Tab-separated table of C-alpha atoms in Angstrom:
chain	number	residue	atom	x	y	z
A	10	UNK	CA	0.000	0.000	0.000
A	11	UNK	CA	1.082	3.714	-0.573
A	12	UNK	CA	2.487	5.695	2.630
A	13	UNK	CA	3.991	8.263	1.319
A	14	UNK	CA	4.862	10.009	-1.884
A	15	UNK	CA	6.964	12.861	-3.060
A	16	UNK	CA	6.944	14.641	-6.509
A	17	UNK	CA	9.751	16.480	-7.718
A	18	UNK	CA	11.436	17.803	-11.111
A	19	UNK	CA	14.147	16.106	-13.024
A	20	UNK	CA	16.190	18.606	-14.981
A	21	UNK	CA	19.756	17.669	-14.216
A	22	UNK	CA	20.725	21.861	-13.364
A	23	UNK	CA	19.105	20.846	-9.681
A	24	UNK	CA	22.777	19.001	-9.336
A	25	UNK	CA	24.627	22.457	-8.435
A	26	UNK	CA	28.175	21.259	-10.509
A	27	UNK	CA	26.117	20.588	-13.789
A	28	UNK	CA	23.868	24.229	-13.081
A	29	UNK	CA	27.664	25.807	-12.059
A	30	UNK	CA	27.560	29.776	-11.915
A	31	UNK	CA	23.164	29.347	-12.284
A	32	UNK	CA	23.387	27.312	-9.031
A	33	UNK	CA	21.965	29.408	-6.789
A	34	UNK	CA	19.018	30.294	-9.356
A	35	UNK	CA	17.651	26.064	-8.477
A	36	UNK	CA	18.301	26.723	-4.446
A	37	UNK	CA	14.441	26.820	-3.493
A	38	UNK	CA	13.914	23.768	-5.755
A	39	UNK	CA	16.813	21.997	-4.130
A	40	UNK	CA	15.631	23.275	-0.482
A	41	UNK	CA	11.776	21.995	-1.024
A	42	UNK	CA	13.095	18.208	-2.937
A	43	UNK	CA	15.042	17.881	-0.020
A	44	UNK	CA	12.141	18.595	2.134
A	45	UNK	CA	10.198	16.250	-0.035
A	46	UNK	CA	12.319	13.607	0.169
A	47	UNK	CA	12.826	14.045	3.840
A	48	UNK	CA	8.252	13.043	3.923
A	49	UNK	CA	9.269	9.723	2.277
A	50	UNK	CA	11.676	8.703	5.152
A	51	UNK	CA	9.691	9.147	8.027
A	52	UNK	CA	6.840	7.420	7.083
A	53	UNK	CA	9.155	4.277	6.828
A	54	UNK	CA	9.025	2.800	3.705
A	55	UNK	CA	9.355	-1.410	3.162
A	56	UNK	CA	10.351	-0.481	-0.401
A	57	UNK	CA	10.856	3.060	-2.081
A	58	UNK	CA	10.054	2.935	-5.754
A	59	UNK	CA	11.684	5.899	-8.233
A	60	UNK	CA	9.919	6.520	-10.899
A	61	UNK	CA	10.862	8.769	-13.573
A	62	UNK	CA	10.420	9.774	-17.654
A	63	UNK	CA	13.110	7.944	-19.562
A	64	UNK	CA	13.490	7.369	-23.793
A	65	UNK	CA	13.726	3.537	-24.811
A	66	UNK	CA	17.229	2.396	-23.557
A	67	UNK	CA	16.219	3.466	-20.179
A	68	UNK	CA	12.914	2.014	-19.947
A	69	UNK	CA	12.440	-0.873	-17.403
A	70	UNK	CA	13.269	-1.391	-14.140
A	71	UNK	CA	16.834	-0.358	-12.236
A	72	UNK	CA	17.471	-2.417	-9.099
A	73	UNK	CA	19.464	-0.920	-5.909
A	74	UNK	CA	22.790	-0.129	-6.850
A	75	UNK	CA	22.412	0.681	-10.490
A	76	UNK	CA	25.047	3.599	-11.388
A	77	UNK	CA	24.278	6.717	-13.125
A	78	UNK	CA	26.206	9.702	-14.269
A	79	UNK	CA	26.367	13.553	-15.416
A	80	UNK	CA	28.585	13.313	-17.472
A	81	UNK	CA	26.333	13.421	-20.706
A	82	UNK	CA	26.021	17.071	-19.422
A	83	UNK	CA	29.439	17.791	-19.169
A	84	UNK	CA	30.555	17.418	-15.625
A	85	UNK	CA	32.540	14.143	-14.221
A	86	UNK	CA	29.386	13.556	-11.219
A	87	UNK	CA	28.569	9.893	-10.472
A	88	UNK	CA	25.717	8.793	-8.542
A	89	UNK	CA	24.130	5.287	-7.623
A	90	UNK	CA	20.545	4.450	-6.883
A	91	UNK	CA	21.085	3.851	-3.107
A	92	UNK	CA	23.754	1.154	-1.918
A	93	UNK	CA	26.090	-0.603	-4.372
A	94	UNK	CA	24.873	-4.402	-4.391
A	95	UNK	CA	27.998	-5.649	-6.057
A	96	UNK	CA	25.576	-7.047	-9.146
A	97	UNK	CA	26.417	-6.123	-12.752
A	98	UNK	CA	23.443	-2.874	-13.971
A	99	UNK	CA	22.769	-3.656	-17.533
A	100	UNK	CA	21.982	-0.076	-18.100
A	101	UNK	CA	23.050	3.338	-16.172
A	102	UNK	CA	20.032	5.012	-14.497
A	103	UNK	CA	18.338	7.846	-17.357
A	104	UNK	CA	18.643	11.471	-16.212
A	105	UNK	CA	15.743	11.796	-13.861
A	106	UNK	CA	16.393	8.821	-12.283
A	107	UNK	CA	20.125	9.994	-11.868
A	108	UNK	CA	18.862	13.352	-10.712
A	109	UNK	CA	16.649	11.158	-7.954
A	110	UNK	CA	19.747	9.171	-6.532
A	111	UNK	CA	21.842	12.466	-5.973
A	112	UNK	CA	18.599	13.801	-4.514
A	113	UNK	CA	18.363	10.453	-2.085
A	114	UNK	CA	22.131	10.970	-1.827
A	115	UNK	CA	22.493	14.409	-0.731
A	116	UNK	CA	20.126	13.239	2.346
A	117	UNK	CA	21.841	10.109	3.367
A	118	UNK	CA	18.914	7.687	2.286
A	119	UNK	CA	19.181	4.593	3.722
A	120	UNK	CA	15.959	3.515	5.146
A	121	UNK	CA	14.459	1.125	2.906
A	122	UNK	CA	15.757	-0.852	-0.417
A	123	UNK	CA	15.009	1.187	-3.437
A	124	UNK	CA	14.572	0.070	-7.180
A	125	UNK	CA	14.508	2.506	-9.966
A	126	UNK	CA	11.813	2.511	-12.877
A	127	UNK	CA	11.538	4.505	-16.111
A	128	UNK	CA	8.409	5.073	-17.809
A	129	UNK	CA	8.671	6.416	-21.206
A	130	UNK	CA	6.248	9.273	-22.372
A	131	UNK	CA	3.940	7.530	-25.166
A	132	UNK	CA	3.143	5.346	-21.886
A	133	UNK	CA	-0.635	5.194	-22.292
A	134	UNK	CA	-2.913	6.613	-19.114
A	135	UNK	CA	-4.141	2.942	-18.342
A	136	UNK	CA	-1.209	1.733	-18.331
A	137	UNK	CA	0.731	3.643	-16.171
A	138	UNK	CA	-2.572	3.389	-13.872
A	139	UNK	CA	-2.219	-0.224	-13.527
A	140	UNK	CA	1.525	-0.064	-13.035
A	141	UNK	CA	1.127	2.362	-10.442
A	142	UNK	CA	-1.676	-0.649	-8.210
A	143	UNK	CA	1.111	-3.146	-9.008
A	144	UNK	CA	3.720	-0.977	-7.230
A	145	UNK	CA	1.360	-0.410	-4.382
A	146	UNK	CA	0.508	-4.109	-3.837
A	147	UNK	CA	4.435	-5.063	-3.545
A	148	UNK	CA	4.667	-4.271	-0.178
A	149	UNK	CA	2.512	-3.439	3.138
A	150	UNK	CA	4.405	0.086	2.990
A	151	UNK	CA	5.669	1.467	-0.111
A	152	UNK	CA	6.516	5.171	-0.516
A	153	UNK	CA	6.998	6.522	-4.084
A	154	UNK	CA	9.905	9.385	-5.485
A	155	UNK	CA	7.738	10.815	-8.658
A	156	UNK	CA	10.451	12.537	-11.103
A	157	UNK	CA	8.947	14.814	-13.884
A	158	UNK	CA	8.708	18.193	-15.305
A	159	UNK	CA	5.456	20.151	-15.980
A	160	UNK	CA	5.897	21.704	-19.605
A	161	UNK	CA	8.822	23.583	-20.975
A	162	UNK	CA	6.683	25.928	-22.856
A	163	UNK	CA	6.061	28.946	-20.356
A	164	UNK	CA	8.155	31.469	-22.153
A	165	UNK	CA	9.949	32.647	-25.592
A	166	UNK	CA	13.043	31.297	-24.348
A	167	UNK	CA	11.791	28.237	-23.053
A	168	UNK	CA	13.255	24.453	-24.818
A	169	UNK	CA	9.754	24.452	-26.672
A	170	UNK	CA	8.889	27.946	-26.998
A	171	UNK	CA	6.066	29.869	-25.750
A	172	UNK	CA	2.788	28.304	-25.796
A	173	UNK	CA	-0.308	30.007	-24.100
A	174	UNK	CA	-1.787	26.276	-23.195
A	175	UNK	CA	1.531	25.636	-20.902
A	176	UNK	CA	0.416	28.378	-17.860
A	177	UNK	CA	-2.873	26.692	-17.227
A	178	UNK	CA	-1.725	23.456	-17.985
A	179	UNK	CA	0.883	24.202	-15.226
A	180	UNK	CA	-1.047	25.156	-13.040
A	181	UNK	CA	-3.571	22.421	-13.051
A	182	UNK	CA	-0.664	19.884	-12.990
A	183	UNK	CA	0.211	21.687	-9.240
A	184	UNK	CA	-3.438	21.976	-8.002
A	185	UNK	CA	-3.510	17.985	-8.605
A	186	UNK	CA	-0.828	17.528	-6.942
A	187	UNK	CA	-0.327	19.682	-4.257
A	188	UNK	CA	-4.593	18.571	-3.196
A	189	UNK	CA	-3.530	14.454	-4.246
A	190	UNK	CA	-6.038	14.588	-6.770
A	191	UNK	CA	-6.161	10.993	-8.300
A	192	UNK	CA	-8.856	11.634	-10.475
A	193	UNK	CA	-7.460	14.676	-12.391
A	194	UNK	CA	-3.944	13.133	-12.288
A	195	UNK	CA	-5.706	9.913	-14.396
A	196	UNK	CA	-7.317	11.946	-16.812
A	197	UNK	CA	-4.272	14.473	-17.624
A	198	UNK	CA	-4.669	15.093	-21.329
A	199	UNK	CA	-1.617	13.216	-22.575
A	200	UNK	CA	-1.460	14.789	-25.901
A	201	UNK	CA	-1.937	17.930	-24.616
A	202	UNK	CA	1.004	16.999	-22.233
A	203	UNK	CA	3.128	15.574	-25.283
A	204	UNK	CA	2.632	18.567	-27.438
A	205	UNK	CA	3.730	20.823	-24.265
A	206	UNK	CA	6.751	18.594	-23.784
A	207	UNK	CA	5.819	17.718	-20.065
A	208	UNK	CA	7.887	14.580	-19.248
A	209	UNK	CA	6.204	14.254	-15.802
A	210	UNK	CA	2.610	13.609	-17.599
A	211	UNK	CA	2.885	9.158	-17.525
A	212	UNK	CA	5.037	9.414	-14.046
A	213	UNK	CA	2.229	11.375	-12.366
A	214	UNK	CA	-0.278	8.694	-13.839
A	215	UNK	CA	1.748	5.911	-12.134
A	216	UNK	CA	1.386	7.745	-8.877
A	217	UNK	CA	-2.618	7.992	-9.103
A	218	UNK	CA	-2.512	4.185	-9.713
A	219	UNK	CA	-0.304	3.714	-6.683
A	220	UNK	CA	-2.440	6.213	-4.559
A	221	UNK	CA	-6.116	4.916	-5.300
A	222	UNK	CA	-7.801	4.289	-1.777
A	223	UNK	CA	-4.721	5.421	0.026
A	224	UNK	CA	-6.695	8.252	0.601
A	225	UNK	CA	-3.431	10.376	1.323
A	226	UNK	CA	-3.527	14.062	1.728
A	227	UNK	CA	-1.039	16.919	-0.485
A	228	UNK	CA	0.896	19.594	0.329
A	229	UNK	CA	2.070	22.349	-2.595
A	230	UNK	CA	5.991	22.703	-1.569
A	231	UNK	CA	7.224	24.656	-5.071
A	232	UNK	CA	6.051	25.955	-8.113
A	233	UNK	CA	7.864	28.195	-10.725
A	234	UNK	CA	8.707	27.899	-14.443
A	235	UNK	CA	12.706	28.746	-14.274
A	236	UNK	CA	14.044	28.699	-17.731
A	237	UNK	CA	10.566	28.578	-19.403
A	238	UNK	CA	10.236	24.909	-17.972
A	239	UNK	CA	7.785	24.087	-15.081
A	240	UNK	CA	8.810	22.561	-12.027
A	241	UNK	CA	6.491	21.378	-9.299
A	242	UNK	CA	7.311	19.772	-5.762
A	243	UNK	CA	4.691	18.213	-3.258
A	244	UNK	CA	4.554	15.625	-0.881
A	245	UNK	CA	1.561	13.582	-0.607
A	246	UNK	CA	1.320	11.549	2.935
């Protein structure tokens, strides 16, 4: 069953060395993830599940100890989805789920096992539903990390340029999930979400599978559109 759940973004700027001289420009997001994250360890998880947007190679699951890196983005930063196990990964974590274990990282995770899963965006509704009841039935207390971005259409400058559609679809996406709204979360207009380039859109969908009857309550912790891109952080407990 659900306990706990915290949403956060995924760009990899939160990591300050990949961000460099912009650093400080992330240090509310980084203050309220941590505060996120911090929801998810005292309501004692059996199992933590991180779920995050990833393209085909990184689709699938990532069990504990899987190794990820920034250096795609130019910095030598190595991270590892909680404790090494000594097994062999067959595939470094994708970016959000590398942003996640520097996030579990930089609070010293280490009460529950954690496995890694990347969903990739054409993931129908239904489908990431039903994979969000399976993760809730693996364990009497399961607690979720939700990795996504809200769209990256808010201004000119913005990866997908400006699109009016991306404010209210913004600010929807934080109403949902600051209140724990399953039902909204489930019927999220996924093309609307594609065309807006919202990578959070089938992640969020997972967690309203995971959370139906949990009957757990939200809190809003951030919501701004740095860089033209939307980034929302709750905790829902």
């Amino acid at each position: 069953m659900l306990v706990a759940a915290a949403v956060c973004p995924c760009p990899p700027l939160l990591v300050p060395e990949v961000a460099a001289g912009a650093a400080p420009e992330l240090d509310g997001a980084r203050t309220a993830c941590a505060d996120a994250v911090g929801v998810l360890a005292a309501s004692r998880p059996d199992l933590l599940v991180v779920v995050g947007p990833a393209e085909q190679s990184g689709r699938g699951t990532h069990p504990e100890g899987t190794p990820g890196s920034f250096r795609g983005f130019g910095v030598d930063v190595g991270v590892r989805l909680g404790a090494a196990k000594g097994i062999a990964a067959e595939r470094d974590l994708p970016p959000s789920l590398a942003v996640a274990a520097w996030l579990l990282r930089r609070i010293g995770w280490a009460d529950a096992p954690i496995e890694g899963l990347g969903v990739g965006e054409p993931l129908e509704a239904e489908r990431c539903i039903q994979v969000g009841r399976d993760i809730a039935a693996r364990a009497e207390r399961v607690a979720l990390l939700v990795m996504g971005d809200a769209s990256a259409c808010r201004t000119l400058k913005a990866p997908g340029y400006l699109d009016e559609r991306a404010a209210p679809f913004d600010a929807e996406v934080a109403r949902a999930l600051g209140a724990a709204d399953v039902a909204a979360l489930k019927t999220l207009d996924a093309g609307l979400a594609y065309e807006l380039k919202a990578s959070g859109r089938a992640p969020w969908q997972v967690l309203a599978g995971a959370a139906e009857g949990a009957n757990l309550t939200g809190a809003l912790l951030y919501e701004d559109a740095p860089y033209g891109v939307g980034y929302v952080v709750a905790t829902w407990s």
